C-alpha positions as a printed NumPy array, in Angstrom:
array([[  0.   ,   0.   ,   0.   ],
       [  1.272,   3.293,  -0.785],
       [  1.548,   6.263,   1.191],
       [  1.527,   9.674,  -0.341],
       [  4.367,  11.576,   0.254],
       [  3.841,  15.113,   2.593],
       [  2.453,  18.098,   0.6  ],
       [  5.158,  20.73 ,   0.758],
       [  2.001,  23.151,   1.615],
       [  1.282,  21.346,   5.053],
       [  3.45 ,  22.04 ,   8.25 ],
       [  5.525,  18.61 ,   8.935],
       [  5.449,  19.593,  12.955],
       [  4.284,  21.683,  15.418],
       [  4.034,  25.298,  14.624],
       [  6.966,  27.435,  15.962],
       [  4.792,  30.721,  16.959],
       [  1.452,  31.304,  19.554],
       [ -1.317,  29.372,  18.412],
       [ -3.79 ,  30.767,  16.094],
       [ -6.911,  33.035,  17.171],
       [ -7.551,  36.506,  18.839],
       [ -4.674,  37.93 ,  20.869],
       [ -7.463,  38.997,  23.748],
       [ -9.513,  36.798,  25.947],
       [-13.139,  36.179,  24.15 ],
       [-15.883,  38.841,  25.895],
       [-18.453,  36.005,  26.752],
       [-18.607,  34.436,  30.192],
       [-15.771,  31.773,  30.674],
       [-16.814,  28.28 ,  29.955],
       [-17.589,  26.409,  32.91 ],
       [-16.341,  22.352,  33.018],
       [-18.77 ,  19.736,  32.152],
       [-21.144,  18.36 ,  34.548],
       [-21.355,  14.481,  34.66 ],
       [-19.482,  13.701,  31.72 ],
       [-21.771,  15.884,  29.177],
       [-20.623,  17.938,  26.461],
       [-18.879,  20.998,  26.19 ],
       [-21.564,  24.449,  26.071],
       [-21.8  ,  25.973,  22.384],
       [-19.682,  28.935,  22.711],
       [-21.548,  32.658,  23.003],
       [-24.396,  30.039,  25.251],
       [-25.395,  30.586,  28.762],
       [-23.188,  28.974,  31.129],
       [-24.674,  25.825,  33.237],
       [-26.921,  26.742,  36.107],
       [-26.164,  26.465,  39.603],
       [-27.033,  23.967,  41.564],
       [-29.975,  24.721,  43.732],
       [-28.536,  23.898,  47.178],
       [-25.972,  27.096,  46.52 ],
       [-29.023,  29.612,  46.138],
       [-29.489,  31.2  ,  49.716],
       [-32.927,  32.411,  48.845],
       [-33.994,  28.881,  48.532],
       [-32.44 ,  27.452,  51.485],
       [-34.078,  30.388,  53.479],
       [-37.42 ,  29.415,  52.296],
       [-37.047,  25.936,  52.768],
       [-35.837,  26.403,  55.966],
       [-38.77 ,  28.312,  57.209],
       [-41.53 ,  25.986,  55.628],
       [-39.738,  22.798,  57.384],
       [-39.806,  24.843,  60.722],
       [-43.168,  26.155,  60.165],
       [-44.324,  22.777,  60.185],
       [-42.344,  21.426,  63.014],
       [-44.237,  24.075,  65.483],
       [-47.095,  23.5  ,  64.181],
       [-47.047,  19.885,  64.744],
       [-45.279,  20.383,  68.403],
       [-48.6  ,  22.717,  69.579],
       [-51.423,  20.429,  68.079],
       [-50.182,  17.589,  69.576],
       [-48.518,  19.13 ,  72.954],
       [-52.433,  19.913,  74.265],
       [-50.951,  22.536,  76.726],
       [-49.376,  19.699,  78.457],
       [-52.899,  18.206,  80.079],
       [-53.731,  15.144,  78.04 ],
       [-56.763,  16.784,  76.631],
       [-58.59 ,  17.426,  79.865],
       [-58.005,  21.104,  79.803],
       [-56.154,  23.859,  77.922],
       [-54.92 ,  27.497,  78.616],
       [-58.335,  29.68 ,  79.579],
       [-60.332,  26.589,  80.844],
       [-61.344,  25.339,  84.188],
       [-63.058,  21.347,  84.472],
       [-65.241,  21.224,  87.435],
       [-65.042,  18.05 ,  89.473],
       [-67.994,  16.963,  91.886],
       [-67.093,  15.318,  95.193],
       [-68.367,  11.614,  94.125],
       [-66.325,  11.7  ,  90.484],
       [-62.987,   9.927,  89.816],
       [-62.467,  12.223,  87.074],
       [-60.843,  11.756,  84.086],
       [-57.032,  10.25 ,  84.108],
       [-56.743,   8.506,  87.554],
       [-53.56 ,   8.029,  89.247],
       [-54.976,   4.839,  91.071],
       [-58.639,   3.701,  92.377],
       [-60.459,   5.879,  94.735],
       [-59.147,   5.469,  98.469],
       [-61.89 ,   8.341,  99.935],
       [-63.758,   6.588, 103.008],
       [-65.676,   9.69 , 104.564],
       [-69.457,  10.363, 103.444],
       [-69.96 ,  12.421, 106.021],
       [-70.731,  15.318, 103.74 ],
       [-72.488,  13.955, 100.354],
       [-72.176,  16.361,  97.373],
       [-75.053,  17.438,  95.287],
       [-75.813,  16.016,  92.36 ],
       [-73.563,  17.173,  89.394],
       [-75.343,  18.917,  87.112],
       [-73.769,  20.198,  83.196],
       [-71.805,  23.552,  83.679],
       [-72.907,  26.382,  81.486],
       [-72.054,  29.98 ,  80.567],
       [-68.529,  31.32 ,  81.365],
       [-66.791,  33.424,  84.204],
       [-64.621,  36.916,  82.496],
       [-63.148,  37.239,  85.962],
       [-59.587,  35.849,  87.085],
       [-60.194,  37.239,  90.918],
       [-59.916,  34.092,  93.285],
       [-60.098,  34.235,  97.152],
       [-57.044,  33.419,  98.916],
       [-57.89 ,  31.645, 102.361],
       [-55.077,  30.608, 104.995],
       [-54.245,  27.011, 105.063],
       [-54.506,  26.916, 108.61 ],
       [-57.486,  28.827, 109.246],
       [-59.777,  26.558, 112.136],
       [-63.002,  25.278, 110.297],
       [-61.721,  25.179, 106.782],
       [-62.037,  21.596, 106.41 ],
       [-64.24 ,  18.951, 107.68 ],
       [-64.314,  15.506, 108.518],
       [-65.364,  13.217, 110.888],
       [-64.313,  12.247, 114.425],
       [-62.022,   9.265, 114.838],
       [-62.854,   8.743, 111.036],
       [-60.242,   9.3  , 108.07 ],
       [-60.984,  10.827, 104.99 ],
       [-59.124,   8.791, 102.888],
       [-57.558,   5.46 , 103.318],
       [-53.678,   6.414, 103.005],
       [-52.556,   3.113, 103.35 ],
       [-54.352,   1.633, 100.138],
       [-52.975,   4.989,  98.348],
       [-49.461,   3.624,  99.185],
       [-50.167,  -0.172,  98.027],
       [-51.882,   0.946,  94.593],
       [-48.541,   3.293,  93.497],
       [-45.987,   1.05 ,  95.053],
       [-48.278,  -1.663,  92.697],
       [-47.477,   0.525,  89.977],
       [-44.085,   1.629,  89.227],
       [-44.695,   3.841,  86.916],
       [-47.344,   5.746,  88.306],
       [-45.656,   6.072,  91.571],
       [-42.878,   7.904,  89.54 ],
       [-45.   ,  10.328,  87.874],
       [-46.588,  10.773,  91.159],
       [-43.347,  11.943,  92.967],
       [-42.228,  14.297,  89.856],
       [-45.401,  16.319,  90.724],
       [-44.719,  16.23 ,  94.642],
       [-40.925,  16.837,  94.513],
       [-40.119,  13.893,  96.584],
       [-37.937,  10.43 ,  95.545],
       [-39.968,   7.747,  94.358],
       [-38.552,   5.939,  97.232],
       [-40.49 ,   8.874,  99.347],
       [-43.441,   8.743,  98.165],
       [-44.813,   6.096, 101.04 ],
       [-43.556,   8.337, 103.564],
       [-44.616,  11.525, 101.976],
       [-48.435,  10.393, 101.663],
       [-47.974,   9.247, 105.368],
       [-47.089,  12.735, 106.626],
       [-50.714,  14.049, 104.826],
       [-53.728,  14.942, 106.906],
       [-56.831,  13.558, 105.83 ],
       [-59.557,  16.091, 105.529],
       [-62.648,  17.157, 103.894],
       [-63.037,  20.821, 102.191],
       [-65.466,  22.956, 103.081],
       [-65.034,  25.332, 100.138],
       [-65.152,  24.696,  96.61 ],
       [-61.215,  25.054,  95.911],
       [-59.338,  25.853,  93.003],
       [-55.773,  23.368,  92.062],
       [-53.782,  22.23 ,  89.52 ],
       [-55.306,  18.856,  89.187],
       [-52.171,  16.395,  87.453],
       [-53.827,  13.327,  85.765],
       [-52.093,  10.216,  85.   ],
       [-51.677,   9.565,  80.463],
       [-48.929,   7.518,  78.51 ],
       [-46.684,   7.106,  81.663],
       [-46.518,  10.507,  82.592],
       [-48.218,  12.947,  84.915],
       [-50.622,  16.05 ,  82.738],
       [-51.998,  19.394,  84.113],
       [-54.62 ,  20.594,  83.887],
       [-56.983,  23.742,  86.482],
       [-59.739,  22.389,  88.007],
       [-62.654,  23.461,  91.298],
       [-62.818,  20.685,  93.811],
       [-66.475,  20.342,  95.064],
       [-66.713,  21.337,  98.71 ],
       [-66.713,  17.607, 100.337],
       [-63.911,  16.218,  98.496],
       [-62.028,  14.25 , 100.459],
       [-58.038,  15.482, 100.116],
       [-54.733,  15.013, 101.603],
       [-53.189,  18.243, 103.392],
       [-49.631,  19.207, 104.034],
       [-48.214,  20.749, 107.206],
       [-49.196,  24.125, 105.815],
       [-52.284,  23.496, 105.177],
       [-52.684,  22.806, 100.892],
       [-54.497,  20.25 ,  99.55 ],
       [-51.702,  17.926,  97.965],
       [-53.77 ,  14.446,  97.421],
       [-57.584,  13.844,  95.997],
       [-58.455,  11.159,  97.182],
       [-60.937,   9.755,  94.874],
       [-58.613,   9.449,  91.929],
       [-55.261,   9.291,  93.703],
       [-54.58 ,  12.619,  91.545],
       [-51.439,  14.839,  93.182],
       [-52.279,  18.461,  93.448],
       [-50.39 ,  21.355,  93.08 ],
       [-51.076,  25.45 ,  93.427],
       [-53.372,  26.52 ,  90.796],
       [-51.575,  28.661,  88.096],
       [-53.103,  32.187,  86.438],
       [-55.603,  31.672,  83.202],
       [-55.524,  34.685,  81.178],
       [-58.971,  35.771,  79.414],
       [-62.31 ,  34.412,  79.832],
       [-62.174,  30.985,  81.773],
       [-64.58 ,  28.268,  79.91 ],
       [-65.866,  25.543,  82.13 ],
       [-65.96 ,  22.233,  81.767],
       [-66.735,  18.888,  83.621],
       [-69.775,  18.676,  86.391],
       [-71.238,  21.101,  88.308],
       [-73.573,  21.531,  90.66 ],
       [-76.065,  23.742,  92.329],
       [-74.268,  25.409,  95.288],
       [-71.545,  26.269,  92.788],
       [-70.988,  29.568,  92.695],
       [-67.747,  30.568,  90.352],
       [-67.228,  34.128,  92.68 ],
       [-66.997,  31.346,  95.875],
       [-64.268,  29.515,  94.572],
       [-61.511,  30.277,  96.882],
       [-57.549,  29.101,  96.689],
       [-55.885,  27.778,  99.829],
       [-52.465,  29.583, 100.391],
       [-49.755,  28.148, 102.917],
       [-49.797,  28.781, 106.263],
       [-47.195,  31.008, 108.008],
       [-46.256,  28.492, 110.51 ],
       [-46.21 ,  24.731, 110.252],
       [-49.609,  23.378, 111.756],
       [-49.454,  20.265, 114.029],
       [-53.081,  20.499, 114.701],
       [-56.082,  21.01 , 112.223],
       [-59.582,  22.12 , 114.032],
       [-61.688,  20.893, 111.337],
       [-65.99 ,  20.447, 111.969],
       [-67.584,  17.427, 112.384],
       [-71.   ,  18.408, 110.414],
       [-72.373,  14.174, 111.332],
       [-72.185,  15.125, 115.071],
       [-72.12 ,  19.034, 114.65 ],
       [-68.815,  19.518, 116.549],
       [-65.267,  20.703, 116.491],
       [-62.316,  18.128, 116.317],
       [-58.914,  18.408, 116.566],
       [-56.859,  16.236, 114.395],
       [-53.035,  16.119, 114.83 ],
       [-50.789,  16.297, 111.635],
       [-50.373,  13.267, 109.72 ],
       [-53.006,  11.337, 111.694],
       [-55.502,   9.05 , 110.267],
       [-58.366,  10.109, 112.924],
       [-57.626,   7.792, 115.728],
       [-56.257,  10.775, 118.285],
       [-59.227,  13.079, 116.798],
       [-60.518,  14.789, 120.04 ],
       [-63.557,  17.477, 120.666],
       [-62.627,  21.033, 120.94 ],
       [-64.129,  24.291, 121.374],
       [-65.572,  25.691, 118.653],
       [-63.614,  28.503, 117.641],
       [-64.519,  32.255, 118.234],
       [-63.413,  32.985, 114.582],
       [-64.776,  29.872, 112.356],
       [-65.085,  31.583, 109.367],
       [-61.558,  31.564, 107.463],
       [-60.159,  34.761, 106.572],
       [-60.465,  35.456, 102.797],
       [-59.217,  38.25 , 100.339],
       [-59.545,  38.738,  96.839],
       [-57.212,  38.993,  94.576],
       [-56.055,  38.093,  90.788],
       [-53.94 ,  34.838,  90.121],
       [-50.218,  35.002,  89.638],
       [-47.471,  32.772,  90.531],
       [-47.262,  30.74 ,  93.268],
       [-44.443,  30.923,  95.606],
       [-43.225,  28.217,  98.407],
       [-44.272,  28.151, 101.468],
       [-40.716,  26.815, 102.97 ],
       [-40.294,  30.17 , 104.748],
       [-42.947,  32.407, 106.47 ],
       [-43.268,  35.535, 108.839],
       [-42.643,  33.573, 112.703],
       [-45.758,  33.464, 114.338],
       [-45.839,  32.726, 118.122],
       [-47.204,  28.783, 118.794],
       [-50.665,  28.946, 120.269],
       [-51.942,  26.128, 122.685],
       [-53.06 ,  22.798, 121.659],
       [-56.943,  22.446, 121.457],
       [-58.482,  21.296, 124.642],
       [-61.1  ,  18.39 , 125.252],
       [-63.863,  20.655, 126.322],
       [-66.991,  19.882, 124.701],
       [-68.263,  22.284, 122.008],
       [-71.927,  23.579, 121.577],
       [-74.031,  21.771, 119.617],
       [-75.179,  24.782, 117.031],
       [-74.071,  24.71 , 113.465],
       [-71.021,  26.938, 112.078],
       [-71.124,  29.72 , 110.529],
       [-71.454,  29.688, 107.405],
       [-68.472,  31.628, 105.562],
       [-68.944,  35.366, 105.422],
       [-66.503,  37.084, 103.033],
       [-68.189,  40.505, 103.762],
       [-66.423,  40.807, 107.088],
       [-62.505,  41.915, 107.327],
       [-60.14 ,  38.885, 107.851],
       [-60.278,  38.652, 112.059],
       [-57.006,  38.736, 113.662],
       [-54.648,  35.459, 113.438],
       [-54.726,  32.909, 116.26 ],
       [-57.244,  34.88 , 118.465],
       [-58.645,  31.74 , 120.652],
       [-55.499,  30.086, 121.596],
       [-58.23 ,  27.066, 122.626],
       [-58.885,  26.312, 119.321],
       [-56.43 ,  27.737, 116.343],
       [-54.074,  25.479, 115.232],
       [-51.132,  24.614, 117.259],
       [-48.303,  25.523, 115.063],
       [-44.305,  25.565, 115.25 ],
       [-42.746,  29.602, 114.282],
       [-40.456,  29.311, 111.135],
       [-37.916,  31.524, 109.216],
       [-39.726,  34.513, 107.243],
       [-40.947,  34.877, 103.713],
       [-42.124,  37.492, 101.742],
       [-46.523,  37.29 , 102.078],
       [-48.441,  34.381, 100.24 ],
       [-48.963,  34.538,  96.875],
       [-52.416,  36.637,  95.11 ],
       [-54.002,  33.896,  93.795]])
């Protein structure tokens, strides 16, 4: 096969000079690499596009979508933290003879002495956050009956010690150990209120505790601390807590009935001084009792009824709670005597009249121990 010699036109190597074309660089945008293999962009074209991750005005979009919908989805299914049973602006109403809804354990209230109403459907709505604060050791603000506990603590202590879980949530809410917690429900005073009261009620969902406000019927049966608040209803094992401001018009839910007056719901606030002895009325056999601290009933004694029954009460608008670890040091008063008390009924509260002065029958007040000082209880 023959091979044509070289024209003496064509170059035989490499030219000696700069290559061929315009001595300045083109006026077009540079051409950018190929993506993915692909072919090189027809020259005086657009350059490739950039990728959509780089664009900030994208990402900032994106980003706010993807949160939007996080929040949203955090607040529909957060409920306010209360399982459903109640919600910022919203009060349930529980009658004295209803477990409620979300039970810690089985009812362990023994004392009938003081049968609620019948619960009848709440209606219409309160536009007033004013509550009446009454001292937790005020003689007369609970009930009960002689040598008879409210509630059996005992059986409270078997059904969470039964449940391990339960009796974990229950000590979150009461600041305690779950160890404690037998201990802690032992150092309660069983009582009945007189007073439809206001609390955070804390129901049991999913294995944890929930929140939600609630009125306690006068005549629920509750566990009280040494200053006097309501820590323990007994008909649903609930723990209970200081009741927290609603802002707005409070809606009402749950059962009512028809004593229930929403300007005679009051709030207990903490004693100043620790009280080792509750007078509390015995409405069965219309008398005074004293119950020691802690006691299930069986060192209840009579007493004199006090000169001051009705508890001292002030109005005021719901904020914050604070402790009661610390109070203003009050001087101890005497312990109750064994006198026997007349046999005419109570008085019925009067929050018309100015708060009396503190401990004014030593015969019958509350037998208390002095303790460091605190700024004044909480408006409620």
């Amino acid at each position: 096969m023959s091979v044509e010699p070289p024209s003496s036109d064509r170059p035989t190597g490499p030219p000696s000079g700069p290559l061929s074309g315009p001595s300045q660089p083109p006026s077009g945008p540079p051409s950018q690499p190929p993506s993915g293999g692909g072919g090189t962009p027809e020259p005086g074209g657009p350059g490739p596009r950039r990728p959509w991750w780089r664009s900030a005005p994208r990402i900032a979009a994106i980003t706010a979508v993807v949160v939007a919908a996080v929040v949203l989805a955090v607040v529909l299914s957060r409920g306010d933290g209360d399982g459903g049973t109640g919600q910022s602006g919203e009060v349930f109403l529980q009658a004295a003879d209803k477990t409620g809804p979300d039970p810690f354990t089985e009812s362990t209230a023994n004392d009938s002495s003081a049968p609620p109403a019948t619960p009848s459907p709440p209606t219409g709505s309160t536009s007033s956050n004013e509550l009446r604060g009454v001292d937790g050791g005020a003689p007369g603000l609970y009930g009960g009956t002689r040598n008879t506990s409210a509630c059996d603590v005992e059986k409270q202590v078997d059904f969470l010690r039964s449940a391990p879980d339960k009796n974990k949530a229950f000590a979150s809410v009461a600041s305690v150990g779950a160890a404690d917690v037998p201990a802690y429900l032992r150092s309660l005073t069983p009582v009945q209120l007189r007073l439809d009261t206001r609390v955070t009620n804390h129901g049991y969902v999913d294995g944890a505790a929930t929140s939600y406000q609630a009125v306690l019927q006068a005549g629920t049966a509750v566990l009280v601390d040494d200053r006097g608040e309501p820590r323990v209803r007994c008909a649903c094992g609930n723990p209970l807590t200081q009741p927290v401001p609603q802002q707005g018009t409070l809606k009402r839910t749950g059962d009512s009935w028809p004593s229930y007056r929403s300007s005679d719901v009051v709030v207990v606030t903490p004693s100043r001084t620790i009280i080792n002895v509750f007078v509390i009325y015995d409405a069965a056999g219309d008398e005074w009792v004293a119950r020691h601290r802690g006691d299930d009933g069986d060192k209840d004694r009579k007493t004199h009824r006090p000169a001051k029954p009705t508890p001292s009460v002030s109005a005021s608008t719901p904020t914050t709670p604070t402790t009661a670890e610390t109070s203003t040091p009050e001087t101890a008063t005497s312990e109750p005597t064994t006198s026997e008390p007349p046999t005419t009924e109570p008085e019925t509260p009067d929050t018309s009249t100015p708060p009396p002065p503190p401990e004014e029958d030593t015969t019958t007040t509350s037998q208390s121990a002095p303790t460091e000082a605190a700024p004044p209880s909480p408006e409620l």
